[in-house]
mmCIF file of C-alpha atoms in Angstrom:
data_model
loop_
_atom_site.group_PDB
_atom_site.id
_atom_site.type_symbol
_atom_site.label_atom_id
_atom_site.label_comp_id
_atom_site.label_asym_id
_atom_site.label_seq_id
_atom_site.Cartn_x
_atom_site.Cartn_y
_atom_site.Cartn_z
ATOM 1 C CA MET A 1 144.016 -15.215 -120.559
ATOM 2 C CA PRO A 2 141.853 -12.423 -122.117
ATOM 3 C CA TRP A 3 138.834 -13.261 -124.214
ATOM 4 C CA ARG A 4 139.187 -12.880 -127.970
ATOM 5 C CA THR A 5 136.631 -10.363 -129.254
ATOM 6 C CA ASN A 6 137.539 -9.622 -132.883
ATOM 7 C CA LEU A 7 135.544 -12.293 -134.738
ATOM 8 C CA ILE A 8 132.088 -13.262 -135.945
ATOM 9 C CA TYR A 9 130.414 -16.635 -135.449
ATOM 10 C CA VAL A 10 128.314 -18.087 -138.263
ATOM 11 C CA TYR A 11 125.936 -20.996 -137.698
ATOM 12 C CA ASP A 12 123.085 -22.885 -139.384
ATOM 13 C CA ALA A 13 120.247 -20.819 -137.804
ATOM 14 C CA THR A 14 118.947 -23.703 -135.668
ATOM 15 C CA PHE A 15 118.534 -23.531 -131.898
ATOM 16 C CA ASP A 16 121.025 -26.369 -131.418
ATOM 17 C CA GLY A 17 123.381 -24.482 -133.703
ATOM 18 C CA PHE A 18 123.122 -21.384 -131.547
ATOM 19 C CA LEU A 19 123.699 -23.363 -128.344
ATOM 20 C CA SER A 20 126.775 -24.858 -130.023
ATOM 21 C CA CYS A 21 127.992 -21.269 -130.528
ATOM 22 C CA VAL A 22 127.486 -20.622 -126.815
ATOM 23 C CA PHE A 23 129.549 -23.715 -126.013
ATOM 24 C CA GLU A 24 132.245 -22.558 -128.452
ATOM 25 C CA SER A 25 132.334 -19.101 -126.891
ATOM 26 C CA PHE A 26 132.960 -20.370 -123.364
ATOM 27 C CA SER A 27 135.289 -23.243 -124.270
ATOM 28 C CA CYS A 28 137.509 -21.095 -126.525
ATOM 29 C CA ARG A 29 137.210 -17.917 -124.428
ATOM 30 C CA GLU A 30 135.835 -15.983 -127.378
ATOM 31 C CA LEU A 31 133.254 -13.204 -127.285
ATOM 32 C CA PRO A 32 132.116 -12.752 -130.897
ATOM 33 C CA VAL A 33 131.019 -9.353 -132.117
ATOM 34 C CA HIS A 34 128.031 -11.019 -133.777
ATOM 35 C CA ILE A 35 126.540 -14.504 -134.046
ATOM 36 C CA LEU A 36 124.917 -14.702 -137.473
ATOM 37 C CA PRO A 37 122.759 -17.257 -139.282
ATOM 38 C CA GLN A 38 124.447 -18.462 -142.440
ATOM 39 C CA GLU A 39 122.002 -16.620 -144.745
ATOM 40 C CA ASP A 40 122.760 -13.289 -143.028
ATOM 41 C CA CYS A 41 126.516 -13.588 -143.267
ATOM 42 C CA GLU A 42 128.066 -10.941 -145.497
ATOM 43 C CA ALA A 43 131.558 -9.652 -146.152
ATOM 44 C CA SER A 44 133.094 -8.389 -142.934
ATOM 45 C CA LEU A 45 136.287 -6.794 -141.698
ATOM 46 C CA TYR A 46 136.218 -9.252 -138.796
ATOM 47 C CA PRO A 47 137.404 -12.846 -139.167
ATOM 48 C CA ILE A 48 134.484 -15.235 -139.663
ATOM 49 C CA LYS A 49 134.335 -18.525 -137.780
ATOM 50 C CA TRP A 50 131.893 -21.235 -138.804
ATOM 51 C CA VAL A 51 130.524 -23.178 -135.819
ATOM 52 C CA ASP A 52 129.272 -26.702 -136.517
ATOM 53 C CA THR A 53 126.050 -27.795 -134.848
ATOM 54 C CA ASP A 54 126.796 -30.396 -132.187
ATOM 55 C CA PRO A 55 123.640 -31.780 -130.482
ATOM 56 C CA GLU A 56 125.643 -33.064 -127.510
ATOM 57 C CA LYS A 57 127.248 -29.672 -126.863
ATOM 58 C CA ALA A 58 123.859 -28.008 -127.316
ATOM 59 C CA ARG A 59 122.297 -30.375 -124.771
ATOM 60 C CA ARG A 60 125.058 -29.661 -122.254
ATOM 61 C CA VAL A 61 124.489 -25.911 -122.564
ATOM 62 C CA LEU A 62 120.705 -26.210 -122.275
ATOM 63 C CA ASP A 63 120.944 -28.544 -119.260
ATOM 64 C CA SER A 64 123.374 -26.193 -117.527
ATOM 65 C CA ILE A 65 120.971 -23.243 -117.545
ATOM 66 C CA PRO A 66 118.402 -24.508 -114.981
ATOM 67 C CA ARG A 67 121.208 -26.098 -112.953
ATOM 68 C CA ARG A 68 123.433 -23.014 -112.731
ATOM 69 C CA ILE A 69 120.845 -20.265 -113.203
ATOM 70 C CA SER A 70 117.130 -21.219 -113.147
ATOM 71 C CA ALA A 71 114.350 -22.902 -115.084
ATOM 72 C CA GLN A 72 112.896 -19.435 -115.708
ATOM 73 C CA ALA A 73 116.145 -18.356 -117.366
ATOM 74 C CA ARG A 74 116.090 -21.462 -119.558
ATOM 75 C CA GLN A 75 112.599 -20.624 -120.790
ATOM 76 C CA LEU A 76 113.602 -17.015 -121.423
ATOM 77 C CA VAL A 77 116.491 -18.200 -123.599
ATOM 78 C CA ILE A 78 114.233 -20.535 -125.605
ATOM 79 C CA ASP A 79 111.524 -17.908 -126.113
ATOM 80 C CA SER A 80 114.068 -15.211 -126.981
ATOM 81 C CA PHE A 81 115.370 -17.330 -129.832
ATOM 82 C CA TYR A 82 111.873 -17.233 -131.408
ATOM 83 C CA THR A 83 111.745 -13.423 -131.396
ATOM 84 C CA CYS A 84 112.542 -10.933 -134.142
ATOM 85 C CA LEU A 85 114.964 -9.071 -131.855
ATOM 86 C CA PRO A 86 117.881 -7.781 -133.964
ATOM 87 C CA ASP A 87 121.161 -9.515 -133.064
ATOM 88 C CA LYS A 88 119.202 -11.752 -130.678
ATOM 89 C CA GLU A 89 121.972 -14.362 -130.528
ATOM 90 C CA ARG A 90 124.482 -11.931 -129.072
ATOM 91 C CA HIS A 91 121.885 -10.573 -126.630
ATOM 92 C CA ILE A 92 121.135 -14.102 -125.398
ATOM 93 C CA LEU A 93 124.848 -14.829 -125.020
ATOM 94 C CA ASP A 94 125.275 -11.655 -122.937
ATOM 95 C CA PHE A 95 122.331 -12.712 -120.772
ATOM 96 C CA LEU A 96 123.822 -16.170 -120.212
ATOM 97 C CA ARG A 97 127.216 -14.732 -119.314
ATOM 98 C CA LEU A 98 125.521 -12.588 -116.682
ATOM 99 C CA GLY A 99 123.357 -15.467 -115.486
ATOM 100 C CA TYR A 100 126.301 -17.802 -114.983
ATOM 101 C CA GLN A 101 127.910 -15.083 -112.840
ATOM 102 C CA VAL A 102 124.984 -14.094 -110.594
ATOM 103 C CA GLY A 103 122.796 -17.216 -110.633
ATOM 104 C CA LYS A 104 119.026 -17.446 -110.239
ATOM 105 C CA THR A 105 118.520 -13.756 -109.402
ATOM 106 C CA VAL A 106 119.385 -12.739 -112.977
ATOM 107 C CA THR A 107 115.768 -12.659 -114.227
ATOM 108 C CA ASN A 108 114.879 -10.223 -111.421
ATOM 109 C CA ARG A 109 117.380 -7.649 -112.697
ATOM 110 C CA ILE A 110 114.799 -5.885 -114.858
ATOM 111 C CA THR A 111 116.799 -2.646 -114.983
ATOM 112 C CA ASP A 112 119.818 -4.389 -116.509
ATOM 113 C CA ASP A 113 119.802 -3.951 -120.287
ATOM 114 C CA ARG A 114 121.052 -7.515 -120.776
ATOM 115 C CA VAL A 115 117.875 -8.787 -119.119
ATOM 116 C CA MET A 116 115.369 -6.105 -120.082
ATOM 117 C CA VAL A 117 115.992 -6.373 -123.837
ATOM 118 C CA LEU A 118 115.125 -10.080 -123.821
ATOM 119 C CA GLN A 119 112.075 -9.683 -121.595
ATOM 120 C CA LYS A 120 110.673 -6.966 -123.875
ATOM 121 C CA ALA A 121 111.305 -9.091 -126.975
ATOM 122 C CA VAL A 122 109.583 -12.111 -125.413
ATOM 123 C CA GLN A 123 106.630 -9.945 -124.373
ATOM 124 C CA HIS A 124 106.278 -8.811 -127.992
ATOM 125 C CA LEU A 125 106.449 -12.451 -129.103
ATOM 126 C CA GLY A 126 103.726 -13.434 -126.653
ATOM 127 C CA ASN A 127 101.473 -10.560 -127.698
ATOM 128 C CA GLU A 128 101.804 -11.433 -131.382
ATOM 129 C CA ALA A 129 101.160 -15.129 -130.744
ATOM 130 C CA HIS A 130 98.022 -14.189 -128.797
ATOM 131 C CA LEU A 131 96.749 -12.050 -131.679
ATOM 132 C CA PHE A 132 97.211 -14.857 -134.206
ATOM 133 C CA LYS A 133 95.010 -17.133 -132.112
ATOM 134 C CA GLY A 134 92.196 -14.785 -133.101
ATOM 135 C CA PHE A 135 93.348 -13.414 -136.460
ATOM 136 C CA LEU A 136 94.317 -16.657 -138.205
ATOM 137 C CA ARG A 137 91.881 -17.600 -140.965
ATOM 138 C CA PHE A 138 91.591 -21.059 -142.508
ATOM 139 C CA SER A 139 90.432 -21.994 -146.005
ATOM 140 C CA VAL A 140 89.519 -25.563 -146.942
ATOM 141 C CA TYR A 141 91.245 -27.331 -149.833
ATOM 142 C CA GLY A 142 89.900 -30.848 -150.248
ATOM 143 C CA ASN A 143 90.015 -32.289 -146.732
ATOM 144 C CA VAL A 144 92.740 -29.972 -145.413
ATOM 145 C CA MET A 145 92.379 -26.593 -143.702
ATOM 146 C CA VAL A 146 95.108 -24.117 -144.671
ATOM 147 C CA GLY A 147 95.986 -20.810 -143.030
ATOM 148 C CA VAL A 148 98.723 -18.338 -144.000
ATOM 149 C CA ILE A 149 100.369 -15.895 -141.600
ATOM 150 C CA GLU A 150 103.152 -13.311 -141.908
ATOM 151 C CA PRO A 151 104.380 -12.726 -138.344
ATOM 152 C CA LYS A 152 107.374 -10.684 -137.272
ATOM 153 C CA ASN A 153 108.321 -13.305 -134.676
ATOM 154 C CA PHE A 154 108.478 -17.068 -135.109
ATOM 155 C CA VAL A 155 105.130 -17.771 -133.438
ATOM 156 C CA LEU A 156 104.367 -21.288 -134.726
ATOM 157 C CA PRO A 157 105.724 -23.048 -131.594
ATOM 158 C CA MET A 158 103.688 -20.641 -129.450
ATOM 159 C CA ILE A 159 100.351 -21.196 -131.195
ATOM 160 C CA ALA A 160 100.726 -24.884 -132.087
ATOM 161 C CA GLU A 161 99.175 -26.254 -128.891
ATOM 162 C CA HIS A 162 96.148 -23.945 -129.196
ATOM 163 C CA PHE A 163 95.219 -25.011 -132.720
ATOM 164 C CA CYS A 164 96.196 -28.678 -132.309
ATOM 165 C CA SER A 165 93.936 -28.891 -129.277
ATOM 166 C CA ARG A 166 91.093 -27.004 -130.926
ATOM 167 C CA TYR A 167 91.198 -29.007 -134.174
ATOM 168 C CA GLN A 168 92.620 -32.281 -132.885
ATOM 169 C CA ASN A 169 90.492 -34.378 -135.271
ATOM 170 C CA GLU A 170 91.248 -32.245 -138.346
ATOM 171 C CA ALA A 171 94.049 -32.126 -140.893
ATOM 172 C CA PHE A 172 95.407 -28.595 -141.189
ATOM 173 C CA LEU A 173 98.468 -26.597 -142.193
ATOM 174 C CA ILE A 174 99.559 -23.173 -140.947
ATOM 175 C CA TYR A 175 102.168 -21.602 -143.221
ATOM 176 C CA ASP A 176 104.508 -18.944 -141.835
ATOM 177 C CA LYS A 177 105.363 -16.960 -144.951
ATOM 178 C CA THR A 178 107.932 -14.818 -143.128
ATOM 179 C CA HIS A 179 110.083 -17.644 -141.802
ATOM 180 C CA ARG A 180 109.188 -20.167 -144.543
ATOM 181 C CA GLN A 181 108.071 -22.854 -142.116
ATOM 182 C CA ALA A 182 104.779 -24.654 -141.603
ATOM 183 C CA LEU A 183 102.909 -26.370 -138.814
ATOM 184 C CA VAL A 184 101.507 -29.572 -140.324
ATOM 185 C CA HIS A 185 98.828 -31.361 -138.319
ATOM 186 C CA ARG A 186 96.874 -34.527 -138.836
ATOM 187 C CA PRO A 187 94.740 -36.147 -136.116
ATOM 188 C CA TYR A 188 96.824 -36.336 -132.926
ATOM 189 C CA GLU A 189 100.128 -35.684 -134.703
ATOM 190 C CA ALA A 190 101.859 -32.390 -135.500
ATOM 191 C CA VAL A 191 105.259 -31.254 -136.740
ATOM 192 C CA ILE A 192 106.905 -27.982 -137.795
ATOM 193 C CA VAL A 193 108.759 -28.313 -141.108
ATOM 194 C CA ASP A 194 110.729 -26.083 -143.474
ATOM 195 C CA LEU A 195 108.645 -24.967 -146.450
ATOM 196 C CA GLU A 196 110.239 -22.562 -148.902
ATOM 197 C CA ARG A 197 106.923 -21.632 -150.500
ATOM 198 C CA LEU A 198 103.320 -22.745 -150.533
ATOM 199 C CA GLU A 199 101.356 -23.138 -153.750
ATOM 200 C CA LEU A 200 97.641 -23.687 -153.223
ATOM 201 C CA PRO A 201 95.129 -25.067 -155.738
ATOM 202 C CA GLN A 202 92.104 -23.130 -156.931
ATOM 203 C CA GLU A 203 89.472 -22.724 -154.234
ATOM 204 C CA GLY A 204 86.431 -24.955 -154.719
ATOM 205 C CA ALA A 205 82.859 -23.733 -155.141
ATOM 206 C CA GLU A 206 81.877 -24.680 -151.588
ATOM 207 C CA GLU A 207 84.849 -22.831 -150.092
ATOM 208 C CA ILE A 208 84.030 -19.714 -152.118
ATOM 209 C CA ARG A 209 80.419 -19.904 -150.935
ATOM 210 C CA PHE A 210 81.475 -20.112 -147.285
ATOM 211 C CA GLN A 211 83.848 -17.163 -147.783
ATOM 212 C CA GLN A 212 80.979 -15.110 -149.168
ATOM 213 C CA LEU A 213 78.792 -16.097 -146.210
ATOM 214 C CA TRP A 214 81.529 -15.126 -143.768
ATOM 215 C CA LYS A 215 81.977 -11.712 -145.434
ATOM 216 C CA ARG A 216 78.213 -11.150 -145.352
ATOM 217 C CA PHE A 217 78.094 -12.091 -141.663
ATOM 218 C CA TYR A 218 80.988 -9.729 -140.859
ATOM 219 C CA ASP A 219 79.310 -6.836 -142.690
ATOM 220 C CA THR A 220 75.912 -7.584 -141.138
ATOM 221 C CA VAL A 221 76.990 -7.623 -137.488
ATOM 222 C CA GLY A 222 78.724 -4.256 -137.840
ATOM 223 C CA ILE A 223 76.880 -1.303 -136.278
ATOM 224 C CA GLU A 224 77.079 1.750 -138.531
ATOM 225 C CA GLY A 225 76.673 4.226 -135.678
ATOM 226 C CA ARG A 226 79.645 2.738 -133.855
ATOM 227 C CA TYR A 227 81.977 2.581 -136.862
ATOM 228 C CA ASN A 228 85.429 3.649 -135.640
ATOM 229 C CA PRO A 229 88.334 2.827 -138.002
ATOM 230 C CA ARG A 230 90.989 4.111 -135.592
ATOM 231 C CA CYS A 231 89.713 1.907 -132.778
ATOM 232 C CA ARG A 232 89.548 -1.067 -135.134
ATOM 233 C CA MET A 233 93.187 -0.629 -136.147
ATOM 234 C CA THR A 234 94.145 -0.461 -132.456
ATOM 235 C CA HIS A 235 92.628 -3.874 -131.784
ATOM 236 C CA MET A 236 93.253 -5.306 -135.266
ATOM 237 C CA PRO A 237 96.516 -3.836 -136.651
ATOM 238 C CA LYS A 238 96.496 -3.310 -140.407
ATOM 239 C CA ARG A 239 99.544 -5.490 -141.031
ATOM 240 C CA TYR A 240 97.396 -8.560 -140.279
ATOM 241 C CA TRP A 241 94.636 -7.651 -142.743
ATOM 242 C CA SER A 242 96.196 -9.166 -145.875
ATOM 243 C CA ASN A 243 95.605 -12.685 -144.471
ATOM 244 C CA MET A 244 92.157 -11.979 -143.027
ATOM 245 C CA LEU A 245 89.368 -12.722 -145.485
ATOM 246 C CA GLU A 246 86.932 -10.122 -144.131
ATOM 247 C CA MET A 247 89.531 -7.315 -144.282
ATOM 248 C CA LYS A 248 91.034 -7.802 -147.751
ATOM 249 C CA ASP A 249 88.465 -5.576 -149.497
ATOM 250 C CA THR A 250 88.970 -2.848 -146.889
ATOM 251 C CA LEU A 251 92.740 -3.078 -147.282
ATOM 252 C CA SER A 252 92.500 -2.862 -151.074
ATOM 253 C CA ALA A 253 90.224 0.192 -150.794
ATOM 254 C CA ASP A 254 92.651 1.898 -148.391
ATOM 255 C CA GLN A 255 95.578 1.220 -150.705
ATOM 256 C CA LYS A 256 93.706 2.726 -153.663
ATOM 257 C CA GLU A 257 92.710 5.735 -151.605
ATOM 258 C CA ASN A 258 96.290 6.349 -150.467
ATOM 259 C CA ARG A 259 97.827 5.720 -153.890
ATOM 260 C CA PRO A 260 99.400 8.933 -155.268
ATOM 261 C CA SER A 261 97.705 10.339 -158.352
ATOM 262 C CA ALA A 262 99.466 10.787 -161.691
ATOM 263 C CA ALA A 263 99.270 14.553 -161.204
ATOM 264 C CA SER A 264 100.998 14.405 -157.836
ATOM 265 C CA LEU A 265 103.748 12.220 -159.263
ATOM 266 C CA THR A 266 104.471 14.576 -162.159
ATOM 267 C CA ALA A 267 103.937 17.894 -160.396
ATOM 268 C CA ARG A 268 107.026 19.937 -159.680
ATOM 269 C CA PRO A 269 107.459 22.588 -157.001
ATOM 270 C CA ALA A 270 107.112 26.125 -158.218
#
């Protein structure tokens, strides 16, 4: 019996929901053109099939990966789901189909597009998570430290252990503005929750004073003779600056400098 290929799966955007789609694909012999989160579903010429999240089916799929492929493949699937890879769900499904065919050697097939695309996406995820361990800045509101990030990938699960271990006795919140989720930590307890938006109170006088001291320290330790903006952007990409206290003034100055003048907007070619 041939596999049906003329449909689109839609699910609730959770990892269990995606694994339920994998179960549906194999049990119904269907190879969807796309597997889309509900919020990304638009009008399509293909039939749309909603797949309910079933934790038991999801568990069966996840348990089958190390048993039939390898533990390394299981971790690659989990990490790939956190990436910003376009159409990641279909790429992961293709990888699993290959893995179930060839077994544990699948992750060694680095020249196969079905493997390489996931490995590159996970490498990008790991690099971004590593950068946020250094670029994340906290501000203090009352007794809680709050940091805001805007990552391309969903890095909160990747950086949670680092910050929970470093500030294990502190209450803090890291808000992922891109994915509208937050890591909420209080001493020896942490959870990632959905958070549509974050509204912060006015910064207190002590917090403002410490921000001023930090800016002064950053400006003081800089060596004028070694000033190299291009090198700085290589090690500290500009897209992170908006959430870094010491770089906000520099970013604002760059934006003003690059803003087109009124004359350039009204000028017409001769």
